[in-house]
Amino acid sequence: MGKFIVKGPVKLKGEVNISGSKNAALPILFASLLIKEVIEIKNIPKLKDIDVVIKLFLHLGVKIKNSKSLIINASNLYNNFNFPKNLIKSIRASIWLVSPLLFRLKKINIFLPGGCSIGIRPVDLHIKYLQKLGANIYIKNNYIIGSIDKEFKGSHIIMKKSSVGATISIILAAIYAKNITIIDNAAREPEIKDLINFLNIMGANIKGAGTNKIIIKGVLQLRGGIYTIMDDRIETGTFLIAAAISRGNILCKNTNPKNLKIVLKKLKYSGAEIKTGINWCSINMNNKKPKAVNIITGPYPNFPTDMQPQFTLLNCIASGFSIVQETIFENRFLYIHELNKMGAKIFIKNNKAFCKGVSSLYSTKIKATDLRASISLVLAGCIATGITIIDNIEYIDRGYEDIEKKLISLGAKIKRLK
Ligand code: UD1
């Protein structure tokens, strides 16, 4: 596993270009398996998770040209379920192979997906709702096994939890289904809206994007075309935190601040001066120490769980006391042990992090535990005095494009050791 050597403290300031969204790119890529014509997808971030999808696609015989954009031709798919286990297990998103392959190949047989270890992350809802849409599908010995007769059948699904992943599985199955599918209590995340925009441009008939009622009328055929992926709102939020904790100022370009309302509100509360335009937003701490903010994570438009570790870091060095409550994943506080090694004063009880702000963090040797935790530890290293060594840094490459380059351009002192 690689390491980052980070020298601090530094003030992070300057301009940064926000990359395409990982969580929009992944479902859109899997959706492209439903299309027999050529499609071109622009603004795909260069990330490890995307490389995994490309490998899975090559295994299925999908033709891919990977230059500035991704050009995908999934006109012919091999009936080949012998995916390398480590590939399937390395990303949560491999669950989105299920609906398209059931439609295209009429059967599925894949190892259970994995992803970051931030909770149990079952796939029961995906399975249950695909059964409702007519699939004969079940889990046996850690494999998802299933088939459909001819096609999916539309249904009215009232989701027990508004799961992002399960909403996407239903949409991907319902595109070509007989009759109408209605999803109540659907997830409203902007990335789902982006997926629906993509599918509608390619000929799908989906209404209700961005609301909790999505209505999908099955169509006979999707067509090819060109699509540009939305920006990564979590990357934007992460850079805003980088400025907030280092008392710096950063302008994030190519990003839609409308998708970050609650994050910007919390940053303003912490004392940041925030400015926004149609496709940019900026933060200036005016050299002030941030104020602690309370957070409760929840499905969009509530506070994103993917910004929870970054805000907990802010609270570590903020003035005052805070409570951060995680309601989506049951094990997303592993990194707190590492922050405490750096002098933070946080204790955890009942999935809440109680934090008393300290004046500064000190450098030591720490270990990344998952994607969003790893960036928070790197940012912690940027503001700590001395040299922080962060182990297991590969997680960061799953979700942050060119992260060292971008942070170094903002004034960070980072070196990667392989
Ligand atoms: C997606 C995002 C992830 C983000 C999360 C919540 C991607 C690739 N990942 O993950 O970055 O943190 O949304 O915004 O887009 N659940 C079940 N059964 C299921 C499915 C989910 O119990 O079948 C539970 C989960 O364990 C979790 C909650 O539902 O407690 C929400 O999970 P979900 O919204 O599905 O998250 P993901 O799609 O895994």
Short mmCIF file of C-alpha atoms and ligand atoms in Angstrom, two decimals:
data_model
loop_
_atom_site.label_atom_id
_atom_site.label_comp_id
_atom_site.label_asym_id
_atom_site.label_seq_id
_atom_site.Cartn_x
_atom_site.Cartn_y
_atom_site.Cartn_z
CA MET A 1 0.00 0.00 0.00
CA GLY A 2 1.25 3.52 -0.82
CA LYS A 3 1.88 6.37 1.55
CA PHE A 4 1.50 10.14 1.48
CA ILE A 5 4.06 12.27 3.23
CA VAL A 6 2.42 15.59 4.06
CA LYS A 7 4.26 18.58 5.51
CA GLY A 8 2.28 21.22 7.39
CA PRO A 9 1.00 23.61 8.35
CA VAL A 10 0.06 25.35 5.09
CA LYS A 11 -2.67 27.74 4.07
CA LEU A 12 -4.54 26.34 1.06
CA LYS A 13 -5.46 28.98 -1.49
CA GLY A 14 -6.00 29.45 -5.22
CA GLU A 15 -8.22 28.05 -7.94
CA VAL A 16 -9.17 24.48 -8.68
CA ASN A 17 -11.08 22.80 -11.51
CA ILE A 18 -13.69 20.34 -10.29
CA SER A 19 -13.71 16.98 -12.09
CA GLY A 20 -16.67 14.94 -13.31
CA SER A 21 -18.70 13.22 -10.64
CA LYS A 22 -17.70 9.68 -9.67
CA ASN A 23 -21.16 8.85 -8.38
CA ALA A 24 -22.81 10.06 -11.58
CA ALA A 25 -20.25 8.51 -13.93
CA LEU A 26 -20.55 5.02 -12.43
CA PRO A 27 -24.32 4.48 -12.93
CA ILE A 28 -24.21 6.19 -16.34
CA LEU A 29 -21.47 3.81 -17.44
CA PHE A 30 -23.48 0.79 -16.31
CA ALA A 31 -26.57 2.24 -18.02
CA SER A 32 -24.61 2.29 -21.29
CA LEU A 33 -24.83 -1.53 -21.27
CA LEU A 34 -28.52 -1.05 -22.10
CA ILE A 35 -27.68 0.76 -25.35
CA LYS A 36 -26.72 -1.05 -28.55
CA GLU A 37 -25.62 2.08 -30.43
CA VAL A 38 -22.36 3.94 -29.80
CA ILE A 39 -22.33 6.50 -27.00
CA GLU A 40 -19.72 9.07 -26.02
CA ILE A 41 -19.43 10.15 -22.40
CA LYS A 42 -17.53 13.32 -21.60
CA ASN A 43 -16.11 14.66 -18.33
CA ILE A 44 -15.43 11.14 -17.01
CA PRO A 45 -13.05 11.50 -14.04
CA LYS A 46 -9.80 9.52 -14.16
CA LEU A 47 -10.31 7.31 -11.13
CA LYS A 48 -9.56 3.78 -10.01
CA ASP A 49 -13.28 2.93 -9.73
CA ILE A 50 -13.77 3.92 -13.38
CA ASP A 51 -10.81 1.73 -14.40
CA VAL A 52 -12.53 -1.19 -12.66
CA VAL A 53 -15.73 -0.60 -14.68
CA ILE A 54 -13.71 -0.49 -17.90
CA LYS A 55 -12.10 -3.85 -17.00
CA LEU A 56 -15.53 -5.36 -16.25
CA PHE A 57 -16.80 -4.07 -19.60
CA LEU A 58 -13.83 -5.50 -21.52
CA HIS A 59 -14.61 -8.81 -19.87
CA LEU A 60 -18.10 -8.58 -21.38
CA GLY A 61 -16.74 -7.77 -24.84
CA VAL A 62 -17.77 -4.09 -24.78
CA LYS A 63 -15.67 -2.03 -27.19
CA ILE A 64 -14.20 1.02 -25.48
CA LYS A 65 -12.08 3.92 -26.67
CA ASN A 66 -10.59 5.74 -23.73
CA SER A 67 -9.11 9.10 -24.65
CA LYS A 68 -10.47 12.50 -23.57
CA SER A 69 -13.95 11.01 -23.40
CA LEU A 70 -15.10 7.41 -23.22
CA ILE A 71 -16.61 5.96 -26.39
CA ILE A 72 -18.61 2.84 -25.64
CA ASN A 73 -20.04 0.28 -28.01
CA ALA A 74 -22.01 -2.40 -26.17
CA SER A 75 -23.78 -3.75 -29.26
CA ASN A 76 -22.58 -7.29 -28.58
CA LEU A 77 -22.09 -8.70 -25.09
CA TYR A 78 -20.38 -12.01 -24.30
CA ASN A 79 -22.36 -14.37 -22.15
CA ASN A 80 -19.44 -14.38 -19.74
CA PHE A 81 -20.12 -14.19 -16.02
CA ASN A 82 -16.70 -15.39 -15.01
CA PHE A 83 -15.68 -11.91 -13.74
CA PRO A 84 -12.55 -11.81 -11.57
CA LYS A 85 -13.88 -11.80 -7.99
CA ASN A 86 -11.44 -9.09 -6.88
CA LEU A 87 -12.77 -6.72 -9.56
CA ILE A 88 -16.43 -7.19 -8.61
CA LYS A 89 -15.58 -6.92 -4.92
CA SER A 90 -13.49 -3.78 -5.28
CA ILE A 91 -16.44 -1.46 -5.99
CA ARG A 92 -19.97 -1.19 -4.64
CA ALA A 93 -21.13 -0.03 -8.09
CA SER A 94 -20.71 -3.51 -9.62
CA ILE A 95 -24.25 -4.17 -8.31
CA TRP A 96 -25.38 -2.10 -11.32
CA LEU A 97 -24.28 -4.91 -13.66
CA VAL A 98 -27.32 -6.84 -12.48
CA SER A 99 -30.24 -4.98 -14.13
CA PRO A 100 -28.60 -4.37 -17.54
CA LEU A 101 -27.25 -7.93 -17.80
CA LEU A 102 -30.58 -9.44 -16.78
CA PHE A 103 -32.13 -7.46 -19.61
CA ARG A 104 -29.43 -8.13 -22.22
CA LEU A 105 -28.41 -11.72 -21.36
CA LYS A 106 -31.58 -12.79 -19.47
CA LYS A 107 -29.49 -14.08 -16.58
CA ILE A 108 -26.94 -13.01 -13.97
CA ASN A 109 -24.38 -14.80 -11.84
CA ILE A 110 -21.90 -12.51 -10.09
CA PHE A 111 -20.04 -12.35 -6.81
CA LEU A 112 -21.49 -9.90 -4.26
CA PRO A 113 -20.13 -6.35 -4.68
CA GLY A 114 -17.90 -4.74 -2.05
CA GLY A 115 -16.73 -1.14 -1.85
CA CYS A 116 -15.56 1.03 1.05
CA SER A 117 -15.96 -0.57 4.47
CA ILE A 118 -18.21 2.04 6.06
CA GLY A 119 -21.03 -0.28 7.12
CA ILE A 120 -22.74 -3.58 6.35
CA ARG A 121 -23.98 -2.34 2.95
CA PRO A 122 -26.45 -5.12 2.10
CA VAL A 123 -28.07 -5.44 -1.35
CA ASP A 124 -31.40 -6.83 -0.09
CA LEU A 125 -33.39 -3.87 -1.44
CA HIS A 126 -31.88 -4.23 -4.94
CA ILE A 127 -32.85 -7.92 -4.95
CA LYS A 128 -36.33 -7.37 -3.49
CA TYR A 129 -37.29 -4.67 -6.00
CA LEU A 130 -35.87 -6.56 -8.99
CA GLN A 131 -38.04 -9.50 -7.90
CA LYS A 132 -40.99 -7.11 -7.89
CA LEU A 133 -40.11 -6.20 -11.48
CA GLY A 134 -40.34 -9.85 -12.47
CA ALA A 135 -36.80 -11.19 -12.02
CA ASN A 136 -36.21 -14.56 -10.45
CA ILE A 137 -33.22 -13.47 -8.36
CA TYR A 138 -31.60 -14.51 -5.09
CA ILE A 139 -28.29 -14.63 -3.21
CA LYS A 140 -26.56 -17.98 -2.68
CA ASN A 141 -23.06 -18.59 -1.30
CA ASN A 142 -22.15 -14.90 -1.79
CA TYR A 143 -23.28 -14.90 -5.42
CA ILE A 144 -26.18 -13.00 -6.95
CA ILE A 145 -27.95 -15.47 -9.21
CA GLY A 146 -30.94 -14.62 -11.35
CA SER A 147 -32.87 -14.75 -14.59
CA ILE A 148 -35.84 -13.13 -16.35
CA ASP A 149 -38.22 -14.77 -18.80
CA LYS A 150 -38.32 -12.21 -21.57
CA GLU A 151 -38.46 -8.76 -20.06
CA PHE A 152 -38.96 -6.88 -16.80
CA LYS A 153 -42.53 -6.00 -15.85
CA GLY A 154 -43.44 -2.53 -14.59
CA SER A 155 -44.57 -2.29 -10.98
CA HIS A 156 -45.36 0.19 -8.20
CA ILE A 157 -42.48 0.16 -5.74
CA ILE A 158 -42.62 1.96 -2.43
CA MET A 159 -39.04 2.03 -1.22
CA LYS A 160 -38.52 1.15 2.43
CA LYS A 161 -35.36 3.32 2.52
CA SER A 162 -34.56 5.91 -0.10
CA SER A 163 -31.43 4.05 -1.19
CA VAL A 164 -29.37 5.66 -3.96
CA GLY A 165 -28.11 2.33 -5.25
CA ALA A 166 -31.48 0.55 -5.21
CA THR A 167 -33.22 3.49 -6.94
CA ILE A 168 -30.64 3.18 -9.72
CA SER A 169 -31.10 -0.62 -9.99
CA ILE A 170 -34.86 -0.13 -10.39
CA ILE A 171 -34.45 2.59 -13.03
CA LEU A 172 -32.03 0.46 -15.04
CA ALA A 173 -34.46 -2.48 -14.97
CA ALA A 174 -37.56 -0.41 -15.75
CA ILE A 175 -36.23 1.33 -18.89
CA TYR A 176 -37.38 -1.45 -21.22
CA ALA A 177 -40.03 -2.95 -18.90
CA LYS A 178 -43.52 -3.74 -20.03
CA ASN A 179 -45.87 -1.03 -18.70
CA ILE A 180 -45.14 1.70 -16.19
CA THR A 181 -42.93 1.59 -13.08
CA ILE A 182 -43.53 4.04 -10.25
CA ILE A 183 -40.92 4.47 -7.53
CA ASP A 184 -42.17 6.14 -4.36
CA ASN A 185 -39.67 7.35 -1.76
CA ALA A 186 -37.00 7.30 -4.49
CA ALA A 187 -33.58 8.80 -3.72
CA ARG A 188 -33.31 12.43 -4.93
CA GLU A 189 -29.53 12.76 -5.21
CA PRO A 190 -28.33 15.01 -8.09
CA GLU A 191 -26.39 12.05 -9.49
CA ILE A 192 -29.69 10.19 -10.01
CA LYS A 193 -31.02 13.25 -11.80
CA ASP A 194 -27.93 13.16 -14.02
CA LEU A 195 -28.50 9.46 -14.80
CA ILE A 196 -32.14 10.19 -15.72
CA ASN A 197 -31.10 13.13 -17.94
CA PHE A 198 -28.65 10.84 -19.71
CA LEU A 199 -31.24 8.08 -20.20
CA ASN A 200 -33.93 10.50 -21.43
CA ILE A 201 -31.50 12.01 -23.96
CA MET A 202 -30.86 8.46 -25.22
CA GLY A 203 -34.63 7.90 -25.65
CA ALA A 204 -35.95 6.74 -22.27
CA ASN A 205 -39.24 8.03 -20.86
CA ILE A 206 -38.60 8.92 -17.21
CA LYS A 207 -40.35 11.65 -15.24
CA GLY A 208 -39.76 13.00 -11.75
CA ALA A 209 -35.95 13.34 -11.78
CA GLY A 210 -34.86 15.02 -8.55
CA THR A 211 -38.16 14.24 -6.76
CA ASN A 212 -39.06 11.27 -4.59
CA LYS A 213 -41.59 9.96 -7.13
CA ILE A 214 -40.03 8.66 -10.32
CA ILE A 215 -42.23 7.38 -13.13
CA ILE A 216 -40.69 5.23 -15.85
CA LYS A 217 -42.58 4.23 -18.96
CA GLY A 218 -40.86 1.32 -20.70
CA VAL A 219 -39.56 2.04 -24.21
CA LEU A 220 -38.59 -0.31 -27.03
CA GLN A 221 -35.13 1.03 -27.81
CA LEU A 222 -32.51 3.48 -26.54
CA ARG A 223 -30.29 5.23 -29.05
CA GLY A 224 -26.67 6.37 -29.03
CA GLY A 225 -25.48 9.92 -28.42
CA ILE A 226 -23.13 12.19 -26.49
CA TYR A 227 -23.43 13.10 -22.81
CA THR A 228 -21.38 15.22 -20.40
CA ILE A 229 -21.26 14.03 -16.78
CA MET A 230 -22.11 16.55 -14.02
CA ASP A 231 -19.41 17.91 -11.71
CA ASP A 232 -18.45 16.17 -8.48
CA ARG A 233 -20.24 18.05 -5.66
CA ILE A 234 -18.34 16.05 -3.02
CA GLU A 235 -14.99 17.07 -4.52
CA THR A 236 -16.13 20.71 -4.43
CA GLY A 237 -17.21 20.37 -0.81
CA THR A 238 -13.87 18.79 0.04
CA PHE A 239 -11.88 21.71 -1.40
CA LEU A 240 -14.10 24.19 0.43
CA ILE A 241 -13.23 22.39 3.66
CA ALA A 242 -9.54 22.50 2.71
CA ALA A 243 -9.77 26.30 2.70
CA ALA A 244 -11.94 26.46 5.82
CA ILE A 245 -9.54 24.42 8.00
CA SER A 246 -6.40 26.18 6.78
CA ARG A 247 -7.95 29.67 7.03
CA GLY A 248 -7.35 30.02 3.28
CA ASN A 249 -9.41 30.90 0.24
CA ILE A 250 -10.27 28.72 -2.75
CA LEU A 251 -12.26 29.24 -5.94
CA CYS A 252 -13.84 26.04 -7.25
CA LYS A 253 -14.50 26.21 -10.99
CA ASN A 254 -16.86 24.07 -13.14
CA THR A 255 -19.19 23.22 -10.31
CA ASN A 256 -22.88 23.84 -9.68
CA PRO A 257 -23.31 25.31 -6.16
CA LYS A 258 -27.04 24.54 -6.23
CA ASN A 259 -26.19 20.91 -5.44
CA LEU A 260 -24.33 21.94 -2.30
CA LYS A 261 -26.89 24.09 -0.50
CA ILE A 262 -26.66 22.47 2.93
CA VAL A 263 -22.87 22.20 2.79
CA LEU A 264 -22.56 25.92 1.94
CA LYS A 265 -25.03 26.79 4.71
CA LYS A 266 -22.95 24.89 7.28
CA LEU A 267 -19.75 26.55 6.03
CA LYS A 268 -21.34 30.00 6.32
CA TYR A 269 -22.39 29.10 9.84
CA SER A 270 -18.79 28.18 10.61
CA GLY A 271 -17.75 31.71 9.63
CA ALA A 272 -16.75 31.27 5.97
CA GLU A 273 -17.43 33.94 3.39
CA ILE A 274 -19.06 32.06 0.50
CA LYS A 275 -19.71 33.44 -2.97
CA THR A 276 -21.42 31.57 -5.79
CA GLY A 277 -22.10 31.89 -9.52
CA ILE A 278 -23.80 29.61 -12.05
CA ASN A 279 -20.82 27.28 -12.34
CA TRP A 280 -18.44 28.26 -9.56
CA CYS A 281 -18.24 28.89 -5.86
CA SER A 282 -15.58 30.36 -3.62
CA ILE A 283 -14.72 30.40 0.05
CA ASN A 284 -12.68 32.87 2.04
CA MET A 285 -12.00 32.38 5.73
CA ASN A 286 -10.47 35.87 6.03
CA ASN A 287 -7.81 34.30 8.23
CA LYS A 288 -10.37 33.33 10.89
CA LYS A 289 -10.60 30.09 12.84
CA PRO A 290 -13.84 28.22 11.93
CA LYS A 291 -16.68 27.81 14.42
CA ALA A 292 -17.84 24.29 15.25
CA VAL A 293 -20.99 23.08 13.44
CA ASN A 294 -23.45 20.32 14.29
CA ILE A 295 -24.21 17.87 11.49
CA ILE A 296 -26.82 15.16 10.95
CA THR A 297 -26.27 13.18 7.76
CA GLY A 298 -29.27 12.12 5.68
CA PRO A 299 -30.48 11.42 2.13
CA TYR A 300 -30.37 14.39 -0.27
CA PRO A 301 -31.24 17.25 0.19
CA ASN A 302 -30.05 16.62 3.77
CA PHE A 303 -26.38 16.70 4.71
CA PRO A 304 -24.36 14.21 2.58
CA THR A 305 -22.72 11.34 4.45
CA ASP A 306 -19.85 11.63 1.93
CA MET A 307 -18.98 15.04 3.48
CA GLN A 308 -19.18 13.80 7.06
CA PRO A 309 -15.45 13.01 7.62
CA GLN A 310 -14.40 16.37 6.15
CA PHE A 311 -16.73 18.33 8.47
CA THR A 312 -15.65 16.27 11.47
CA LEU A 313 -12.09 17.36 10.66
CA LEU A 314 -13.24 20.98 10.55
CA ASN A 315 -14.81 20.52 13.98
CA CYS A 316 -11.53 19.13 15.36
CA ILE A 317 -9.81 22.50 14.98
CA ALA A 318 -12.88 24.76 15.27
CA SER A 319 -13.78 26.88 18.26
CA GLY A 320 -16.48 25.25 20.34
CA PHE A 321 -18.14 21.89 20.83
CA SER A 322 -20.02 19.91 18.16
CA ILE A 323 -22.00 16.75 17.55
CA VAL A 324 -21.83 14.94 14.22
CA GLN A 325 -24.48 12.27 13.81
CA GLU A 326 -24.17 9.63 11.08
CA THR A 327 -27.54 8.17 10.09
CA ILE A 328 -26.77 6.47 6.76
CA PHE A 329 -23.89 4.08 7.48
CA GLU A 330 -23.29 2.33 10.79
CA ASN A 331 -19.49 2.24 10.65
CA ARG A 332 -18.31 5.52 9.16
CA PHE A 333 -16.26 6.82 12.08
CA LEU A 334 -13.19 4.52 11.82
CA TYR A 335 -10.96 7.47 10.87
CA ILE A 336 -11.71 9.26 14.14
CA HIS A 337 -9.22 7.06 15.95
CA GLU A 338 -6.57 8.41 13.52
CA LEU A 339 -7.62 12.05 14.10
CA ASN A 340 -7.41 11.49 17.85
CA LYS A 341 -3.81 10.27 17.34
CA MET A 342 -3.16 13.75 15.89
CA GLY A 343 -4.46 15.44 19.02
CA ALA A 344 -8.17 15.77 18.18
CA LYS A 345 -10.59 15.39 21.07
CA ILE A 346 -13.46 13.28 19.79
CA PHE A 347 -15.40 10.47 21.37
CA ILE A 348 -18.03 8.32 19.71
CA LYS A 349 -21.27 7.06 21.17
CA ASN A 350 -24.34 5.69 19.33
CA ASN A 351 -23.04 6.72 15.92
CA LYS A 352 -22.52 10.29 17.09
CA ALA A 353 -19.11 11.99 17.23
CA PHE A 354 -18.78 14.44 20.13
CA CYS A 355 -15.96 16.84 19.42
CA LYS A 356 -14.23 19.55 21.41
CA GLY A 357 -12.22 21.84 19.16
CA VAL A 358 -8.44 22.04 19.81
CA SER A 359 -6.07 24.83 18.80
CA SER A 360 -4.03 22.67 16.40
CA LEU A 361 -3.29 19.09 15.30
CA TYR A 362 0.15 17.51 15.46
CA SER A 363 1.73 15.27 12.89
CA THR A 364 2.16 11.53 13.35
CA LYS A 365 1.78 8.24 11.45
CA ILE A 366 -1.81 7.43 10.55
CA LYS A 367 -3.75 5.06 8.31
CA ALA A 368 -6.51 5.74 5.76
CA THR A 369 -9.61 3.62 6.30
CA ASP A 370 -11.87 4.51 3.34
CA LEU A 371 -12.23 7.03 0.51
CA ARG A 372 -13.66 10.11 2.23
CA ALA A 373 -11.76 9.38 5.43
CA SER A 374 -8.50 9.28 3.50
CA ILE A 375 -8.92 12.79 2.05
CA SER A 376 -9.82 14.10 5.51
CA LEU A 377 -6.61 12.64 6.92
CA VAL A 378 -4.56 14.18 4.08
CA LEU A 379 -6.16 17.56 4.80
CA ALA A 380 -5.47 17.03 8.51
CA GLY A 381 -1.81 16.50 7.55
CA CYS A 382 -1.86 19.82 5.64
CA ILE A 383 -2.76 21.78 8.78
CA ALA A 384 -0.78 19.76 11.35
CA THR A 385 2.64 20.94 12.41
CA GLY A 386 5.42 18.70 11.06
CA ILE A 387 5.41 15.65 8.83
CA THR A 388 2.36 13.40 8.74
CA ILE A 389 2.67 9.96 7.15
CA ILE A 390 -0.59 8.51 5.86
CA ASP A 391 -0.63 4.81 5.03
CA ASN A 392 -3.07 2.89 2.75
CA ILE A 393 -3.49 5.98 0.60
CA GLU A 394 -4.84 4.06 -2.44
CA TYR A 395 -8.40 4.68 -1.28
CA ILE A 396 -8.02 8.29 -2.34
CA ASP A 397 -7.48 7.32 -6.00
CA ARG A 398 -10.94 5.74 -6.05
CA GLY A 399 -12.64 9.11 -5.80
CA TYR A 400 -10.31 12.10 -6.27
CA GLU A 401 -8.80 12.80 -9.70
CA ASP A 402 -5.24 14.22 -9.68
CA ILE A 403 -5.50 14.87 -5.98
CA GLU A 404 -1.80 15.55 -5.26
CA LYS A 405 -1.53 17.83 -8.30
CA LYS A 406 -4.61 19.82 -7.27
CA LEU A 407 -3.61 20.12 -3.60
CA ILE A 408 -0.02 21.04 -4.47
CA SER A 409 -1.32 23.79 -6.79
CA LEU A 410 -3.18 25.18 -3.76
CA GLY A 411 -0.02 25.22 -1.65
CA ALA A 412 0.05 21.74 -0.08
CA LYS A 413 3.36 19.94 0.44
CA ILE A 414 2.63 16.32 -0.45
CA LYS A 415 4.71 13.44 -1.73
CA ARG A 416 3.50 9.97 -2.62
CA LEU A 417 5.67 6.96 -1.76
CA LYS A 418 4.69 3.82 -3.71
C1 UD1 B 1 -24.28 5.72 -2.65
C2 UD1 B 1 -22.96 6.39 -2.99
C3 UD1 B 1 -22.18 6.68 -1.71
C4 UD1 B 1 -23.03 7.49 -0.74
C5 UD1 B 1 -24.38 6.81 -0.52
C6 UD1 B 1 -25.33 7.64 0.33
C7 UD1 B 1 -22.33 5.55 -5.16
C8 UD1 B 1 -21.39 4.69 -5.94
N1 UD1 B 1 -22.18 5.51 -3.84
O1 UD1 B 1 -23.98 4.48 -2.01
O2 UD1 B 1 -21.02 7.44 -2.08
O3 UD1 B 1 -22.34 7.54 0.49
O4 UD1 B 1 -25.03 6.56 -1.79
O5 UD1 B 1 -25.50 8.90 -0.23
O6 UD1 B 1 -23.16 6.28 -5.70
N2 UD1 B 1 -29.22 -0.24 2.13
C9 UD1 B 1 -29.84 -1.40 2.52
N3 UD1 B 1 -30.13 -2.33 1.55
C10 UD1 B 1 -29.84 -2.13 0.24
C11 UD1 B 1 -29.23 -0.91 -0.14
C12 UD1 B 1 -28.92 0.02 0.82
O7 UD1 B 1 -30.10 -1.63 3.69
O8 UD1 B 1 -30.14 -3.01 -0.58
C13 UD1 B 1 -28.87 0.77 3.17
C14 UD1 B 1 -27.36 1.01 3.26
O9 UD1 B 1 -26.72 0.02 4.04
C15 UD1 B 1 -27.32 2.38 3.86
C16 UD1 B 1 -28.57 3.07 3.26
O10 UD1 B 1 -29.41 2.01 2.80
O11 UD1 B 1 -27.50 2.28 5.25
C17 UD1 B 1 -28.28 3.99 2.13
O12 UD1 B 1 -27.46 3.34 1.17
P1 UD1 B 1 -27.49 3.72 -0.37
O13 UD1 B 1 -28.21 5.02 -0.53
O14 UD1 B 1 -27.99 2.55 -1.14
O15 UD1 B 1 -25.97 3.96 -0.67
P2 UD1 B 1 -25.10 3.37 -1.85
O16 UD1 B 1 -25.90 3.32 -3.11
O17 UD1 B 1 -24.41 2.14 -1.38
#
